[in-house]
PDB file of C-alpha atoms and ligand atoms in Angstrom:
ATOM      1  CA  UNK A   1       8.096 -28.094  33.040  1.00  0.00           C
ATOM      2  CA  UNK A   2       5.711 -30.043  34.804  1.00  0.00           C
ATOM      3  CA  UNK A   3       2.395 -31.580  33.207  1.00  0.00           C
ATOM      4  CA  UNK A   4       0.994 -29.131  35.087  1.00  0.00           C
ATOM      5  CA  UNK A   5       2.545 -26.144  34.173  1.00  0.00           C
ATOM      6  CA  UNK A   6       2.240 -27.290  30.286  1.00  0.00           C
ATOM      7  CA  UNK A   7      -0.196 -23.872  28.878  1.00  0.00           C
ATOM      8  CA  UNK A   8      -3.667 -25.572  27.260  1.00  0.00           C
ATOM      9  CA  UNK A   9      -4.629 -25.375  24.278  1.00  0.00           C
ATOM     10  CA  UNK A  10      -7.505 -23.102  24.126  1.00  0.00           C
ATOM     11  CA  UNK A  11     -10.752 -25.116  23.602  1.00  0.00           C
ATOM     12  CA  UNK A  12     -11.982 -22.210  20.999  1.00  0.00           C
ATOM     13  CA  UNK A  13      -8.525 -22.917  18.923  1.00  0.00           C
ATOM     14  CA  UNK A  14      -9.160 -26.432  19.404  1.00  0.00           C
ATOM     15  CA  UNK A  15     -12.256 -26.415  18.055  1.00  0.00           C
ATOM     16  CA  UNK A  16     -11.527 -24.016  15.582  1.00  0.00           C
ATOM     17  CA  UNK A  17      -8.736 -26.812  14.005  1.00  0.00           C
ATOM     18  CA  UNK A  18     -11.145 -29.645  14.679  1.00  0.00           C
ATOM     19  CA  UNK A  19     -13.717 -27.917  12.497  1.00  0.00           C
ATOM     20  CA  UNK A  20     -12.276 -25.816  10.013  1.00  0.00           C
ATOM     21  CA  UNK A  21     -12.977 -27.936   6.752  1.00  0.00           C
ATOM     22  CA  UNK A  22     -14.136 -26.865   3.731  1.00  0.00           C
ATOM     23  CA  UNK A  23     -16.955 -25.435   2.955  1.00  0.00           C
ATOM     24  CA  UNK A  24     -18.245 -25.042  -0.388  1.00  0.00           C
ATOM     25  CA  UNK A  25     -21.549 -23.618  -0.318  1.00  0.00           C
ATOM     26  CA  UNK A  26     -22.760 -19.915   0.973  1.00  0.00           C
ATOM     27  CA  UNK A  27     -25.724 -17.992   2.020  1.00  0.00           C
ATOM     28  CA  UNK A  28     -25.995 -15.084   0.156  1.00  0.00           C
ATOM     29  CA  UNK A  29     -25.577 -12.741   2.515  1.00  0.00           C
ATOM     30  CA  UNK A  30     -22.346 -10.255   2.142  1.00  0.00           C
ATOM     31  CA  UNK A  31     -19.395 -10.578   4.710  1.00  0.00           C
ATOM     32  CA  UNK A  32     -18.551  -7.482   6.440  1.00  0.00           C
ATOM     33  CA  UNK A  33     -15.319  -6.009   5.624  1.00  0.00           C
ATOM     34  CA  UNK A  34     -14.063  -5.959   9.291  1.00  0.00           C
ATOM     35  CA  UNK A  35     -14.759  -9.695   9.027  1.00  0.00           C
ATOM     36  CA  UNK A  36     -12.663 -10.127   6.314  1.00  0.00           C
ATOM     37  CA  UNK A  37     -10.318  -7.836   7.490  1.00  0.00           C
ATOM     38  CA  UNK A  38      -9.369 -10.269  10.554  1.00  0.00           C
ATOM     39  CA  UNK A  39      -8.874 -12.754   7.852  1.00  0.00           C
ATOM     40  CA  UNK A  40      -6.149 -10.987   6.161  1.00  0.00           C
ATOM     41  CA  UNK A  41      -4.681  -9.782   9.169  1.00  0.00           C
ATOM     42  CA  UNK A  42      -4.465 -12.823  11.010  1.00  0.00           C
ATOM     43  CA  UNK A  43      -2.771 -14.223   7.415  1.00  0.00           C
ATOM     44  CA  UNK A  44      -0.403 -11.553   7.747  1.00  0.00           C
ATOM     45  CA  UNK A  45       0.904 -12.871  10.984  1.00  0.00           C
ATOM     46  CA  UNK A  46       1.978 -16.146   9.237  1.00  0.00           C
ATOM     47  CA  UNK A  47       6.021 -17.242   9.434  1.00  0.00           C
ATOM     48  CA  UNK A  48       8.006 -17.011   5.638  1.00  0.00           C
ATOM     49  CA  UNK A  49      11.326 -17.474   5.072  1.00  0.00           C
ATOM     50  CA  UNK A  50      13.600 -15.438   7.047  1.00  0.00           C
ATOM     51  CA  UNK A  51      10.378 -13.619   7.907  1.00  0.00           C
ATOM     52  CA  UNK A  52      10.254 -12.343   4.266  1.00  0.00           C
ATOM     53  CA  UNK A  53       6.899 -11.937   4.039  1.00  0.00           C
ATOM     54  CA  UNK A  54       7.060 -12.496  -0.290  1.00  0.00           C
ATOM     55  CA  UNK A  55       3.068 -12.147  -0.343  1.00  0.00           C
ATOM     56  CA  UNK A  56       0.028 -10.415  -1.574  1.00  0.00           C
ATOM     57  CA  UNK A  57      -3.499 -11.386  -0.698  1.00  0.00           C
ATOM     58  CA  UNK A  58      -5.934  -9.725  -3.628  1.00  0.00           C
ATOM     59  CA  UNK A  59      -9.382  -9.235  -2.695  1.00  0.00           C
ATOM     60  CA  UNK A  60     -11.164  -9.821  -6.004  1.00  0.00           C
ATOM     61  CA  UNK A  61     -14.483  -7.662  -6.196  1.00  0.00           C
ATOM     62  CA  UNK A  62     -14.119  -7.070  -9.632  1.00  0.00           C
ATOM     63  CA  UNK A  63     -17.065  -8.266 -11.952  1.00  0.00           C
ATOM     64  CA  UNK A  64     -15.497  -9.210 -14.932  1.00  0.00           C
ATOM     65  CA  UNK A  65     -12.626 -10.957 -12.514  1.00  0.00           C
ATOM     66  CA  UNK A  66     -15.532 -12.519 -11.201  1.00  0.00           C
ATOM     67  CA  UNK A  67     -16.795 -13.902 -14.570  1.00  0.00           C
ATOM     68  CA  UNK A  68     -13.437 -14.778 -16.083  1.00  0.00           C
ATOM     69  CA  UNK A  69     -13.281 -17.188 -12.566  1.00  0.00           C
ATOM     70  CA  UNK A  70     -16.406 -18.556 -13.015  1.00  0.00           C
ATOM     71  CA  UNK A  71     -15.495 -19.745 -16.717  1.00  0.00           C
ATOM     72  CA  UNK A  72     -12.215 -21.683 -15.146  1.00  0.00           C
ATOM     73  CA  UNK A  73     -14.221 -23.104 -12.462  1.00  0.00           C
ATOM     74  CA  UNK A  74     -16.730 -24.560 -14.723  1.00  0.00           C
ATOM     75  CA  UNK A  75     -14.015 -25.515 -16.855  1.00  0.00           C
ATOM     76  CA  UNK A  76     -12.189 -26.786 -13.645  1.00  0.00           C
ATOM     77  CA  UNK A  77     -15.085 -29.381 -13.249  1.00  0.00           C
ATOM     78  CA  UNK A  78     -15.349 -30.493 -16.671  1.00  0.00           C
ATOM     79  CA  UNK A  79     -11.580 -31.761 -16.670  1.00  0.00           C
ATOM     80  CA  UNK A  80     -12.195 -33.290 -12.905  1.00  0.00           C
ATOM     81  CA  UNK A  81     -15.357 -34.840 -13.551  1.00  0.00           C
ATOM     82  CA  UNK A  82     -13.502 -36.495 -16.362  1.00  0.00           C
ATOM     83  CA  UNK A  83     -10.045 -36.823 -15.015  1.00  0.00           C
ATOM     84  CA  UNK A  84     -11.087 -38.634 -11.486  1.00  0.00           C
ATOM     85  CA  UNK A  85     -14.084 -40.487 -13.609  1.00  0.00           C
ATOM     86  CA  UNK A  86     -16.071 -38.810 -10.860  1.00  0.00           C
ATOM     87  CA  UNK A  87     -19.479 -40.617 -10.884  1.00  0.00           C
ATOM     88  CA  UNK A  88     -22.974 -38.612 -12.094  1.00  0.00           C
ATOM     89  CA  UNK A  89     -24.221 -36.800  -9.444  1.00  0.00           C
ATOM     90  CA  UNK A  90     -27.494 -37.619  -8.787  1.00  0.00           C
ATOM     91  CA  UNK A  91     -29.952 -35.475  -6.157  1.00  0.00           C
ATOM     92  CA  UNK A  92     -31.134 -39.217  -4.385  1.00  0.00           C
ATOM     93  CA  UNK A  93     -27.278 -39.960  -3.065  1.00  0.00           C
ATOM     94  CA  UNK A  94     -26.820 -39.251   0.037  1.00  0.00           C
ATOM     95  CA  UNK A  95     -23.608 -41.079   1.192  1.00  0.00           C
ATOM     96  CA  UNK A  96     -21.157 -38.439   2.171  1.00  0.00           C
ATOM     97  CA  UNK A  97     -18.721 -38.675  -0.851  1.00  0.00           C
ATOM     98  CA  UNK A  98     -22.058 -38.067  -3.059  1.00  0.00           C
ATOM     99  CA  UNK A  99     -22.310 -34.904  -0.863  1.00  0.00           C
ATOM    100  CA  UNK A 100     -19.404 -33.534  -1.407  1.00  0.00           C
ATOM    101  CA  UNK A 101     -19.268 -34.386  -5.079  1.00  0.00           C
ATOM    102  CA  UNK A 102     -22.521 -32.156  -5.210  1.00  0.00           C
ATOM    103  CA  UNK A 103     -21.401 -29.688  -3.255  1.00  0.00           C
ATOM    104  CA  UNK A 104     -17.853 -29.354  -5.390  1.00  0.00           C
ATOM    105  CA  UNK A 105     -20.298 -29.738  -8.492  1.00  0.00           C
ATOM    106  CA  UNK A 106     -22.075 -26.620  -7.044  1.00  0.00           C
ATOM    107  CA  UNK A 107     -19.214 -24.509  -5.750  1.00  0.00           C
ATOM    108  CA  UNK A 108     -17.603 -24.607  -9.098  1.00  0.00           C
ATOM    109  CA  UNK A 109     -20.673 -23.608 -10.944  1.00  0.00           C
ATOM    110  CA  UNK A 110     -21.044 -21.121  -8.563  1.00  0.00           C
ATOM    111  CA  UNK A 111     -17.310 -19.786  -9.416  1.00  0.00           C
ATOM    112  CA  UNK A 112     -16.953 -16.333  -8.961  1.00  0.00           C
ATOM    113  CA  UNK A 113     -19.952 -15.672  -7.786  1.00  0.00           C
ATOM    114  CA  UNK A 114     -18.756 -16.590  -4.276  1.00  0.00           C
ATOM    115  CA  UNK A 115     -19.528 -14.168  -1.558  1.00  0.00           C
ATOM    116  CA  UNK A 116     -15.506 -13.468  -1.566  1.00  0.00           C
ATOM    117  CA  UNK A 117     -12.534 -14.467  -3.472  1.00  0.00           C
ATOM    118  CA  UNK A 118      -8.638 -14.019  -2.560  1.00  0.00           C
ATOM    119  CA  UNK A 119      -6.046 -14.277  -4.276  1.00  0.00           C
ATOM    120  CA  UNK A 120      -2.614 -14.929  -2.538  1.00  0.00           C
ATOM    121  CA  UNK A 121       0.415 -14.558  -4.619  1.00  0.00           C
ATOM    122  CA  UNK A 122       3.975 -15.465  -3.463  1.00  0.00           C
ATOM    123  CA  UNK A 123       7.318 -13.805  -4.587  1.00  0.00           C
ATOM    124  CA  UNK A 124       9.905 -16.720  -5.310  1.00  0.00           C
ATOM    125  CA  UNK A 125      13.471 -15.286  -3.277  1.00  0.00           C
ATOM    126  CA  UNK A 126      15.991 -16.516  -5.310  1.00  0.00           C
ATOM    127  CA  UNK A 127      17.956 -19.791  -4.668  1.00  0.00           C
ATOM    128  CA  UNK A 128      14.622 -21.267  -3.059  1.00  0.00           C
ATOM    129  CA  UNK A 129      12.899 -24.558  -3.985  1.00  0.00           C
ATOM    130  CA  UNK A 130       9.174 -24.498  -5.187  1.00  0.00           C
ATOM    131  CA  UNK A 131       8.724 -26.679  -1.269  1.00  0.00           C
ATOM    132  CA  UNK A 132      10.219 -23.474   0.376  1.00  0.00           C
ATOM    133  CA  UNK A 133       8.255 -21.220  -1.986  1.00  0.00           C
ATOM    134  CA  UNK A 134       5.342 -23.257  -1.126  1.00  0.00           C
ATOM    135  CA  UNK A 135       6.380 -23.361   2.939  1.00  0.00           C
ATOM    136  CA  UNK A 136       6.115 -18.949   2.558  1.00  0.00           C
ATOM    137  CA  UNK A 137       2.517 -18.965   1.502  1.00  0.00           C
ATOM    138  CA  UNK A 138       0.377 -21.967   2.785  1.00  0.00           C
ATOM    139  CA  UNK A 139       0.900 -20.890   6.561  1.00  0.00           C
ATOM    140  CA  UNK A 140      -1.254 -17.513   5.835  1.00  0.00           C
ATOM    141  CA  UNK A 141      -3.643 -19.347   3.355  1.00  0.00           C
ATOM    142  CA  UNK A 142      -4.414 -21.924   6.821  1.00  0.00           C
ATOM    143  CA  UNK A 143      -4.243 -18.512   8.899  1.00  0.00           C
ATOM    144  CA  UNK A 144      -6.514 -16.910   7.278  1.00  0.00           C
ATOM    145  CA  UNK A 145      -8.859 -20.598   6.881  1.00  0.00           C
ATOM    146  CA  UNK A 146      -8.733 -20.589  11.089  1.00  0.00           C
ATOM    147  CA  UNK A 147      -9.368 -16.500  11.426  1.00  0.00           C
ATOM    148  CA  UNK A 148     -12.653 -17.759   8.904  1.00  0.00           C
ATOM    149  CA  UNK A 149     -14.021 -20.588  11.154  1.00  0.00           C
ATOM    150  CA  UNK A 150     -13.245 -18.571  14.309  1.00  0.00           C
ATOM    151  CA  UNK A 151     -15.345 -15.843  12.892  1.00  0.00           C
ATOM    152  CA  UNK A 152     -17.909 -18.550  11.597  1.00  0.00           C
ATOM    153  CA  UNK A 153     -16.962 -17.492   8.150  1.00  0.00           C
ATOM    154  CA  UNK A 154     -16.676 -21.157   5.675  1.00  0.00           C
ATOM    155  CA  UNK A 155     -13.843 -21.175   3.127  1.00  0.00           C
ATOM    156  CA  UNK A 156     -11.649 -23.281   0.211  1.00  0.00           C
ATOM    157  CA  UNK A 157      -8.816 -23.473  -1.472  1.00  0.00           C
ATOM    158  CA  UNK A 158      -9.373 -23.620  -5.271  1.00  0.00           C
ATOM    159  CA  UNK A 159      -6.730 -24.223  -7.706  1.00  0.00           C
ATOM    160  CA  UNK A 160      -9.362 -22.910 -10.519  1.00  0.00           C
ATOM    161  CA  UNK A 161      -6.822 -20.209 -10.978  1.00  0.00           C
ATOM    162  CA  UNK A 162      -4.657 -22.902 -13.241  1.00  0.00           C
ATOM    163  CA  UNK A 163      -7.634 -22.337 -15.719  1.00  0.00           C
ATOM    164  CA  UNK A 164      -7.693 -18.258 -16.269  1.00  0.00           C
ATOM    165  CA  UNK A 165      -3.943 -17.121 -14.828  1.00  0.00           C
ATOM    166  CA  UNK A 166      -2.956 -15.371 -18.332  1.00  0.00           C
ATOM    167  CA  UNK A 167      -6.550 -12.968 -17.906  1.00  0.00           C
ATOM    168  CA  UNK A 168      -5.563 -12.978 -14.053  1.00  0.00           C
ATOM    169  CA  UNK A 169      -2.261 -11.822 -14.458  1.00  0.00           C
ATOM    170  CA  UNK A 170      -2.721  -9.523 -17.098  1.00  0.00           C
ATOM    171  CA  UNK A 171      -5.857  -7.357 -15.037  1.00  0.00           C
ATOM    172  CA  UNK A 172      -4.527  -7.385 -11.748  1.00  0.00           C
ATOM    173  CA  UNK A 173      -1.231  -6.305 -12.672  1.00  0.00           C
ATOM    174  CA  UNK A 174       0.700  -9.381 -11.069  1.00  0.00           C
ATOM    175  CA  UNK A 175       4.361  -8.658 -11.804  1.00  0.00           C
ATOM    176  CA  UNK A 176       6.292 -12.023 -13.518  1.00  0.00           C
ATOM    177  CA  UNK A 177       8.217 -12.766 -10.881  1.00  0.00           C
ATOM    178  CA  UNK A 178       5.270 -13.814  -8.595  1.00  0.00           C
ATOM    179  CA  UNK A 179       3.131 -16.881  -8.603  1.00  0.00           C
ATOM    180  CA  UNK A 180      -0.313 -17.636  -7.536  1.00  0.00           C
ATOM    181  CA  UNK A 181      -0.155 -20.123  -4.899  1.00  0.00           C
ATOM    182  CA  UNK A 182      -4.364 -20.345  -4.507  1.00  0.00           C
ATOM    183  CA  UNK A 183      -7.573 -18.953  -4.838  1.00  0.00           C
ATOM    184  CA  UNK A 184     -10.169 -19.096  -1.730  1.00  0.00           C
ATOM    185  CA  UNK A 185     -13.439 -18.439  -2.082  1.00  0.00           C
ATOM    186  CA  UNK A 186     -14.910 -17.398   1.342  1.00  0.00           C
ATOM    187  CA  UNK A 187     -18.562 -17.127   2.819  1.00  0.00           C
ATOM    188  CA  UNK A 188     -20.925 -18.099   5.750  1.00  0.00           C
ATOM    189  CA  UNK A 189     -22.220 -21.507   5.633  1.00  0.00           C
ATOM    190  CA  UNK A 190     -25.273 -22.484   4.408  1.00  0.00           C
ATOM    191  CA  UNK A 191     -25.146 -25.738   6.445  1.00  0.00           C
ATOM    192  CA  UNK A 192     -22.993 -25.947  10.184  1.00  0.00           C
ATOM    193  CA  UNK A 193     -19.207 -26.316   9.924  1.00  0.00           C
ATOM    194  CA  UNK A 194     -18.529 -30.449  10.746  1.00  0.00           C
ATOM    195  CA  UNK A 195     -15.432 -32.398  12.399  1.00  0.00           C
ATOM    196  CA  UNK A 196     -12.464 -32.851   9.850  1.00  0.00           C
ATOM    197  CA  UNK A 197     -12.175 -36.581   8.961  1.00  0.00           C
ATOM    198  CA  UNK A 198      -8.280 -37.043   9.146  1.00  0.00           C
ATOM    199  CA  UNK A 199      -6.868 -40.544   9.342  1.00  0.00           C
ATOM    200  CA  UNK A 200      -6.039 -41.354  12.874  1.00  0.00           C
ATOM    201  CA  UNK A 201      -2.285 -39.764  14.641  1.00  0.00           C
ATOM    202  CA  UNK A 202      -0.773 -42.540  14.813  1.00  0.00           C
ATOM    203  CA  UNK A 203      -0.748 -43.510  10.878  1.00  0.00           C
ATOM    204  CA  UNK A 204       0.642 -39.802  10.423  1.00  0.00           C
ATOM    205  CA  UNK A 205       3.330 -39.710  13.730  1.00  0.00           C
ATOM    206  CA  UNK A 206       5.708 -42.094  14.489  1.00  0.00           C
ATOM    207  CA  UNK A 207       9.116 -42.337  16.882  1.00  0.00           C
ATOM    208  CA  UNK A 208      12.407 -42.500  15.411  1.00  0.00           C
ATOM    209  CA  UNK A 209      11.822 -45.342  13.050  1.00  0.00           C
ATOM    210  CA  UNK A 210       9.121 -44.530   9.811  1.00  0.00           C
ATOM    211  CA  UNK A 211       6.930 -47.332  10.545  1.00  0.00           C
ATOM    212  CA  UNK A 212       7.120 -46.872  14.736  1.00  0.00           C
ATOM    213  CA  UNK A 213       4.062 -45.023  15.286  1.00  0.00           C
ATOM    214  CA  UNK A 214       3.789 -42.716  17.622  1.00  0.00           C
ATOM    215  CA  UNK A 215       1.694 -43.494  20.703  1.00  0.00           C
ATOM    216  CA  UNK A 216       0.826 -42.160  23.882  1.00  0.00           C
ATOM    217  CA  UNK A 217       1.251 -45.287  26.220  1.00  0.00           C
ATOM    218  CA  UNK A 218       4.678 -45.232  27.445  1.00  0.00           C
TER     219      UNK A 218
HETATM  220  C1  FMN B   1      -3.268 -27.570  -2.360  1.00  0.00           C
HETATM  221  C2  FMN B   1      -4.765 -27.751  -2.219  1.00  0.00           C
HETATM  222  C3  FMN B   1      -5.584 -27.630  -3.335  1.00  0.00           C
HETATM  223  C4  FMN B   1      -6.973 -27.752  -3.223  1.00  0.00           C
HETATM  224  N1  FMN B   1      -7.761 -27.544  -4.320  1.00  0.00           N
HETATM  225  C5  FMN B   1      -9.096 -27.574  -4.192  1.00  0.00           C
HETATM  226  C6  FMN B   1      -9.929 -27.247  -5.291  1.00  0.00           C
HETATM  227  O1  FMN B   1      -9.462 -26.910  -6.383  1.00  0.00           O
HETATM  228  N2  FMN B   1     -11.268 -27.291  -5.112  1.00  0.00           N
HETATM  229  C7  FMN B   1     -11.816 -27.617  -3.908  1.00  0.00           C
HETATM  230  O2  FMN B   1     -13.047 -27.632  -3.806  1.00  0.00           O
HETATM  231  N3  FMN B   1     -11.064 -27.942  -2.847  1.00  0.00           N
HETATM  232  C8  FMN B   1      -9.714 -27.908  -2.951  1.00  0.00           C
HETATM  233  N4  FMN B   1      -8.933 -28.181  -1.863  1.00  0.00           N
HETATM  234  C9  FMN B   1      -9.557 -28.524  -0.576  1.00  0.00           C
HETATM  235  C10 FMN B   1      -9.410 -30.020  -0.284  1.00  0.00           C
HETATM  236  O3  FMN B   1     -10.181 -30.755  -1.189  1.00  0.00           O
HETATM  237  C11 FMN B   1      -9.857 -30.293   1.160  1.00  0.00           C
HETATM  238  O4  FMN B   1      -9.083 -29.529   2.047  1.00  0.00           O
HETATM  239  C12 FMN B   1      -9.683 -31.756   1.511  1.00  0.00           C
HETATM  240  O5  FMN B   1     -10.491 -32.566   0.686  1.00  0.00           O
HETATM  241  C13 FMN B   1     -10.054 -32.039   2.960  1.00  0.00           C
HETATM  242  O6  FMN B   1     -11.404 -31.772   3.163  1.00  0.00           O
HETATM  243  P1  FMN B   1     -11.901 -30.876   4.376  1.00  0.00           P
HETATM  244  O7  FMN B   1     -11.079 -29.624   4.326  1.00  0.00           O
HETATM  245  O8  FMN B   1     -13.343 -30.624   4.080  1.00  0.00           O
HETATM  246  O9  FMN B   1     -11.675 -31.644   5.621  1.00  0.00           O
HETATM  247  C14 FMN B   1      -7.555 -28.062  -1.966  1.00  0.00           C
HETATM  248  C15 FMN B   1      -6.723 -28.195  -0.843  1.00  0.00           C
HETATM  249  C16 FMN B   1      -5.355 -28.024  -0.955  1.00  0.00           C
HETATM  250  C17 FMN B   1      -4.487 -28.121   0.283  1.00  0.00           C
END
């Protein structure tokens, strides 16, 4: 095929990848359900193992859900905070780790109280590592992140779930067999959606060799 021929990316998915970070903080203002809907869907079209599909995605509306997530959240932080040593956050910073900080600071006081939350659960198949477990669930978690930034939605993956899974479990109904890969809670932006800040391809891809990066110049 020649360079010519090669299909383009399309600039909206390009910009949709560039972009798609987290976002943390959310107007108030409810998310329709056909927006959310595309969300799912488009998480539903994500590969699994031998296209086995081993997930659930549980929309959690539920108020007491909500409030049992907001006590891990807030209980999320106060491990973090003292885990990572994670400096005070003061209002006068404004480098952009201090914004973050205050933005995760705020997002898991916040909690539950996030526009929308899913859940997404993974059946294990048996004989299958916890990578290949792993490999049948984050591909609809990221398609369901891009279906959010395409639609102008913001989202992120929590792991506050590690805090309140017993309570979880137990009102949902989540069989034993399955595990809860994340928790995303999902809004529209209060501020715009920015550029990811990735280190640059070449310290990711290389050629052959693990330290021959890849490059573009023949
Ligand atoms: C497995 C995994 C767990 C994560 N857990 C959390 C979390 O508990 N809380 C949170 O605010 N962000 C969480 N994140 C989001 C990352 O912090 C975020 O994707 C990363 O810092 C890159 O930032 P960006 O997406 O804004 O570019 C998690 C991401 C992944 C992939």
């Amino acid at each position: 095929m020649s360079r010519e021929q090669v299909p383009q990316v399309s600039d909206d998915l390009w910009t949709v990848m560039s972009t798609a970070t987290a976002v943390r903080r959310y107007r108030g203002d409810p998310v329709p359900d056909d927006v959310l809907d595309k969300c799912l869907r488009a998480a539903s079209w994500a590969p699994s193992g031998g296209n086995g599909q081993p997930w659930r995605f549980i929309v959690i509306r539920n108020k007491k859900l909500r409030d049992v997530i907001t006590t891990a959240s807030r209980q999320t932080w106060e491990v973090m905070k003292d885990f990572y040593r994670l400096p005070t956050v003061t209002d006068g910073d404004d480098d952009p780790k201090s914004r973050v900080l205050r933005a995760m600071a705020e997002h898991m006081h916040v909690g539950g109280g996030a526009p929308e939350l899913v859940l997404f659960c993974v059946q294990p198949q048996r004989g299958t590592s916890e990578m290949q477990q792993a490999g049948s669930i984050f591909p609809a978690v990221q398609n369901f992140l891009l279906a959010a930034r395409a639609q102008g939605l913001g989202a992120a993956i929590t792991l506050w779930h590690g805090h309140c899974e017993p309570e979880l479990r137990a009102s949902i109904g989540i069989p034993d067999d399955w595990k809860i890969a994340t928790l995303l809670t999902v809004g529209w932006p209060k501020g715009r959606h920015k550029p990811v800040r990735r280190k640059p391809v070449h310290e990711a891809a290389v050629v052959d060799m693990w330290d021959q990066p890849w490059s573009t110049q023949p």
